[in-house]
PDB file of C-alpha atoms in Angstrom:
ATOM      1  CA  MET A   1      87.008 136.961  24.982  1.00  0.00           C
ATOM      2  CA  GLN A   2      90.184 134.957  24.679  1.00  0.00           C
ATOM      3  CA  TYR A   3      91.837 136.270  27.841  1.00  0.00           C
ATOM      4  CA  PHE A   4      92.720 139.327  29.930  1.00  0.00           C
ATOM      5  CA  THR A   5      96.250 140.621  30.452  1.00  0.00           C
ATOM      6  CA  ARG A   6      98.293 143.695  31.384  1.00  0.00           C
ATOM      7  CA  LEU A   7     100.601 145.443  28.945  1.00  0.00           C
ATOM      8  CA  ALA A   8     103.576 147.531  30.026  1.00  0.00           C
ATOM      9  CA  ILE A   9     103.587 150.801  28.085  1.00  0.00           C
ATOM     10  CA  SER A  10     106.352 153.412  28.136  1.00  0.00           C
ATOM     11  CA  ASP A  11     105.501 157.098  27.926  1.00  0.00           C
ATOM     12  CA  ALA A  12     107.699 159.840  26.397  1.00  0.00           C
ATOM     13  CA  ASP A  13     109.812 160.032  29.593  1.00  0.00           C
ATOM     14  CA  ASN A  14     110.392 156.252  29.591  1.00  0.00           C
ATOM     15  CA  ASN A  15     108.125 155.781  32.609  1.00  0.00           C
ATOM     16  CA  ALA A  16     106.353 152.436  32.541  1.00  0.00           C
ATOM     17  CA  LYS A  17     102.605 152.287  32.947  1.00  0.00           C
ATOM     18  CA  PHE A  18     100.314 149.299  32.735  1.00  0.00           C
ATOM     19  CA  ALA A  19      97.244 148.976  30.555  1.00  0.00           C
ATOM     20  CA  ASP A  20      94.620 146.335  31.381  1.00  0.00           C
ATOM     21  CA  VAL A  21      93.460 144.827  28.088  1.00  0.00           C
ATOM     22  CA  ALA A  22      91.381 141.968  26.743  1.00  0.00           C
ATOM     23  CA  LEU A  23      92.028 139.897  23.640  1.00  0.00           C
ATOM     24  CA  VAL A  24      88.731 139.487  21.832  1.00  0.00           C
ATOM     25  CA  ARG A  25      88.044 137.077  18.973  1.00  0.00           C
ATOM     26  CA  MET A  26      85.485 138.455  16.559  1.00  0.00           C
ATOM     27  CA  TYR A  27      82.422 136.867  14.953  1.00  0.00           C
ATOM     28  CA  SER A  28      80.872 137.636  11.578  1.00  0.00           C
ATOM     29  CA  ALA A  29      77.668 139.603  11.153  1.00  0.00           C
ATOM     30  CA  PRO A  30      74.581 137.403  11.660  1.00  0.00           C
ATOM     31  CA  ASP A  31      73.562 135.260   8.682  1.00  0.00           C
ATOM     32  CA  PRO A  32      71.098 137.546   6.833  1.00  0.00           C
ATOM     33  CA  GLU A  33      68.864 134.766   5.435  1.00  0.00           C
ATOM     34  CA  LEU A  34      68.528 133.018   8.798  1.00  0.00           C
ATOM     35  CA  LEU A  35      67.885 136.352  10.490  1.00  0.00           C
ATOM     36  CA  GLN A  36      65.112 137.176   8.006  1.00  0.00           C
ATOM     37  CA  HIS A  37      63.521 133.688   8.147  1.00  0.00           C
ATOM     38  CA  SER A  38      63.484 133.775  11.969  1.00  0.00           C
ATOM     39  CA  ASN A  39      61.941 137.281  12.131  1.00  0.00           C
ATOM     40  CA  HIS A  40      65.163 138.631  13.673  1.00  0.00           C
ATOM     41  CA  VAL A  41      65.145 136.103  16.533  1.00  0.00           C
ATOM     42  CA  VAL A  42      68.095 133.848  15.636  1.00  0.00           C
ATOM     43  CA  LEU A  43      71.421 135.700  15.574  1.00  0.00           C
ATOM     44  CA  ALA A  44      73.775 133.059  14.153  1.00  0.00           C
ATOM     45  CA  SER A  45      77.328 134.035  13.236  1.00  0.00           C
ATOM     46  CA  GLN A  46      80.596 132.401  12.256  1.00  0.00           C
ATOM     47  CA  LEU A  47      83.822 132.635  14.235  1.00  0.00           C
ATOM     48  CA  THR A  48      86.478 134.626  12.353  1.00  0.00           C
ATOM     49  CA  ASP A  49      90.259 134.758  12.683  1.00  0.00           C
ATOM     50  CA  THR A  50      90.160 138.469  13.591  1.00  0.00           C
ATOM     51  CA  ILE A  51      91.547 139.241  17.059  1.00  0.00           C
ATOM     52  CA  LEU A  52      91.315 142.684  18.653  1.00  0.00           C
ATOM     53  CA  VAL A  53      93.116 144.059  21.696  1.00  0.00           C
ATOM     54  CA  ILE A  54      90.798 146.393  23.600  1.00  0.00           C
ATOM     55  CA  HIS A  55      90.995 148.300  26.863  1.00  0.00           C
ATOM     56  CA  ILE A  56      88.872 146.518  29.483  1.00  0.00           C
ATOM     57  CA  LYS A  57      86.880 149.701  30.146  1.00  0.00           C
ATOM     58  CA  GLN A  58      85.464 149.335  26.626  1.00  0.00           C
ATOM     59  CA  ILE A  59      83.587 146.186  27.691  1.00  0.00           C
ATOM     60  CA  THR A  60      79.951 147.162  28.179  1.00  0.00           C
ATOM     61  CA  GLY A  61      78.227 143.789  28.500  1.00  0.00           C
ATOM     62  CA  VAL A  62      78.591 140.046  28.667  1.00  0.00           C
ATOM     63  CA  ILE A  63      77.207 137.593  26.142  1.00  0.00           C
ATOM     64  CA  ALA A  64      77.874 133.970  25.294  1.00  0.00           C
ATOM     65  CA  MET A  65      78.281 132.591  21.791  1.00  0.00           C
ATOM     66  CA  ILE A  66      76.843 129.077  21.872  1.00  0.00           C
ATOM     67  CA  PRO A  67      78.101 126.673  19.157  1.00  0.00           C
ATOM     68  CA  GLN A  68      75.317 124.987  17.213  1.00  0.00           C
ATOM     69  CA  ARG A  69      75.314 122.889  14.037  1.00  0.00           C
ATOM     70  CA  MET A  70      72.545 124.428  11.924  1.00  0.00           C
ATOM     71  CA  ALA A  71      70.799 123.818   8.625  1.00  0.00           C
ATOM     72  CA  LEU A  72      70.796 127.190   6.894  1.00  0.00           C
ATOM     73  CA  PRO A  73      67.957 128.353   4.606  1.00  0.00           C
ATOM     74  CA  SER A  74      70.265 127.651   1.619  1.00  0.00           C
ATOM     75  CA  GLY A  75      70.239 123.962   2.630  1.00  0.00           C
ATOM     76  CA  ALA A  76      73.874 123.924   3.769  1.00  0.00           C
ATOM     77  CA  GLU A  77      74.652 122.523   7.202  1.00  0.00           C
ATOM     78  CA  GLN A  78      77.228 124.550   9.106  1.00  0.00           C
ATOM     79  CA  GLU A  79      78.734 125.176  12.548  1.00  0.00           C
ATOM     80  CA  MET A  80      77.305 128.516  13.693  1.00  0.00           C
ATOM     81  CA  TYR A  81      77.411 130.447  16.961  1.00  0.00           C
ATOM     82  CA  CYS A  82      74.201 131.829  18.464  1.00  0.00           C
ATOM     83  CA  MET A  83      74.247 134.797  20.801  1.00  0.00           C
ATOM     84  CA  MET A  84      72.899 134.472  24.336  1.00  0.00           C
ATOM     85  CA  GLU A  85      72.717 137.610  26.440  1.00  0.00           C
ATOM     86  CA  ARG A  86      73.539 137.598  30.167  1.00  0.00           C
ATOM     87  CA  PRO A  87      74.567 133.942  30.594  1.00  0.00           C
ATOM     88  CA  GLY A  88      73.872 132.719  34.133  1.00  0.00           C
ATOM     89  CA  TYR A  89      71.486 135.596  34.849  1.00  0.00           C
ATOM     90  CA  ASP A  90      69.047 134.762  37.676  1.00  0.00           C
ATOM     91  CA  ILE A  91      70.411 131.243  38.072  1.00  0.00           C
ATOM     92  CA  SER A  92      69.791 131.567  41.813  1.00  0.00           C
ATOM     93  CA  LYS A  93      66.031 131.551  41.211  1.00  0.00           C
ATOM     94  CA  TRP A  94      65.864 128.167  39.477  1.00  0.00           C
ATOM     95  CA  GLY A  95      64.816 126.395  42.684  1.00  0.00           C
ATOM     96  CA  VAL A  96      68.209 124.836  43.431  1.00  0.00           C
ATOM     97  CA  PRO A  97      68.908 124.933  47.185  1.00  0.00           C
ATOM     98  CA  TYR A  98      72.312 126.443  47.893  1.00  0.00           C
ATOM     99  CA  SER A  99      73.903 126.472  51.336  1.00  0.00           C
ATOM    100  CA  ILE A 100      74.250 130.284  51.314  1.00  0.00           C
ATOM    101  CA  TYR A 101      70.442 130.553  51.443  1.00  0.00           C
ATOM    102  CA  ARG A 102      70.189 128.653  54.696  1.00  0.00           C
ATOM    103  CA  GLU A 103      69.961 130.322  58.061  1.00  0.00           C
ATOM    104  CA  GLY A 104      69.963 129.075  61.579  1.00  0.00           C
ATOM    105  CA  ASP A 105      72.377 126.907  63.527  1.00  0.00           C
ATOM    106  CA  ASP A 106      73.546 123.357  62.857  1.00  0.00           C
ATOM    107  CA  ASP A 107      70.269 121.916  64.241  1.00  0.00           C
ATOM    108  CA  ASP A 108      68.381 123.448  61.293  1.00  0.00           C
ATOM    109  CA  VAL A 109      70.422 121.701  58.564  1.00  0.00           C
ATOM    110  CA  GLY A 110      68.276 120.932  55.532  1.00  0.00           C
ATOM    111  CA  GLN A 111      65.762 123.753  55.996  1.00  0.00           C
ATOM    112  CA  ASP A 112      66.004 126.175  53.082  1.00  0.00           C
ATOM    113  CA  ILE A 113      64.755 129.729  52.992  1.00  0.00           C
ATOM    114  CA  GLU A 114      62.163 130.427  50.319  1.00  0.00           C
TER     115      GLU A 114
END
């Protein structure tokens, strides 16, 4: 995802409507050799120059593409991007005390709810 924006679109009667869109930069298909050698665990792709404009309602999920310098099975070393699904998922359960999980008045400062 490069960014979100709104486009003004005119209909046949010259009435303006807005379309909420996202500019998406595409990645290549996963490297087939690396995919085979990792038993379909490592999905490593390359960033392409292809940019698509899509309607935001077409977005069905969120992933992250993490840059990683990798040695490919061919022996070449290359900058690849590995897919990570649901970045930040369940971060609240990593044992980090956040103030929103505290209850009580000011006398109870420092006591976290488990």
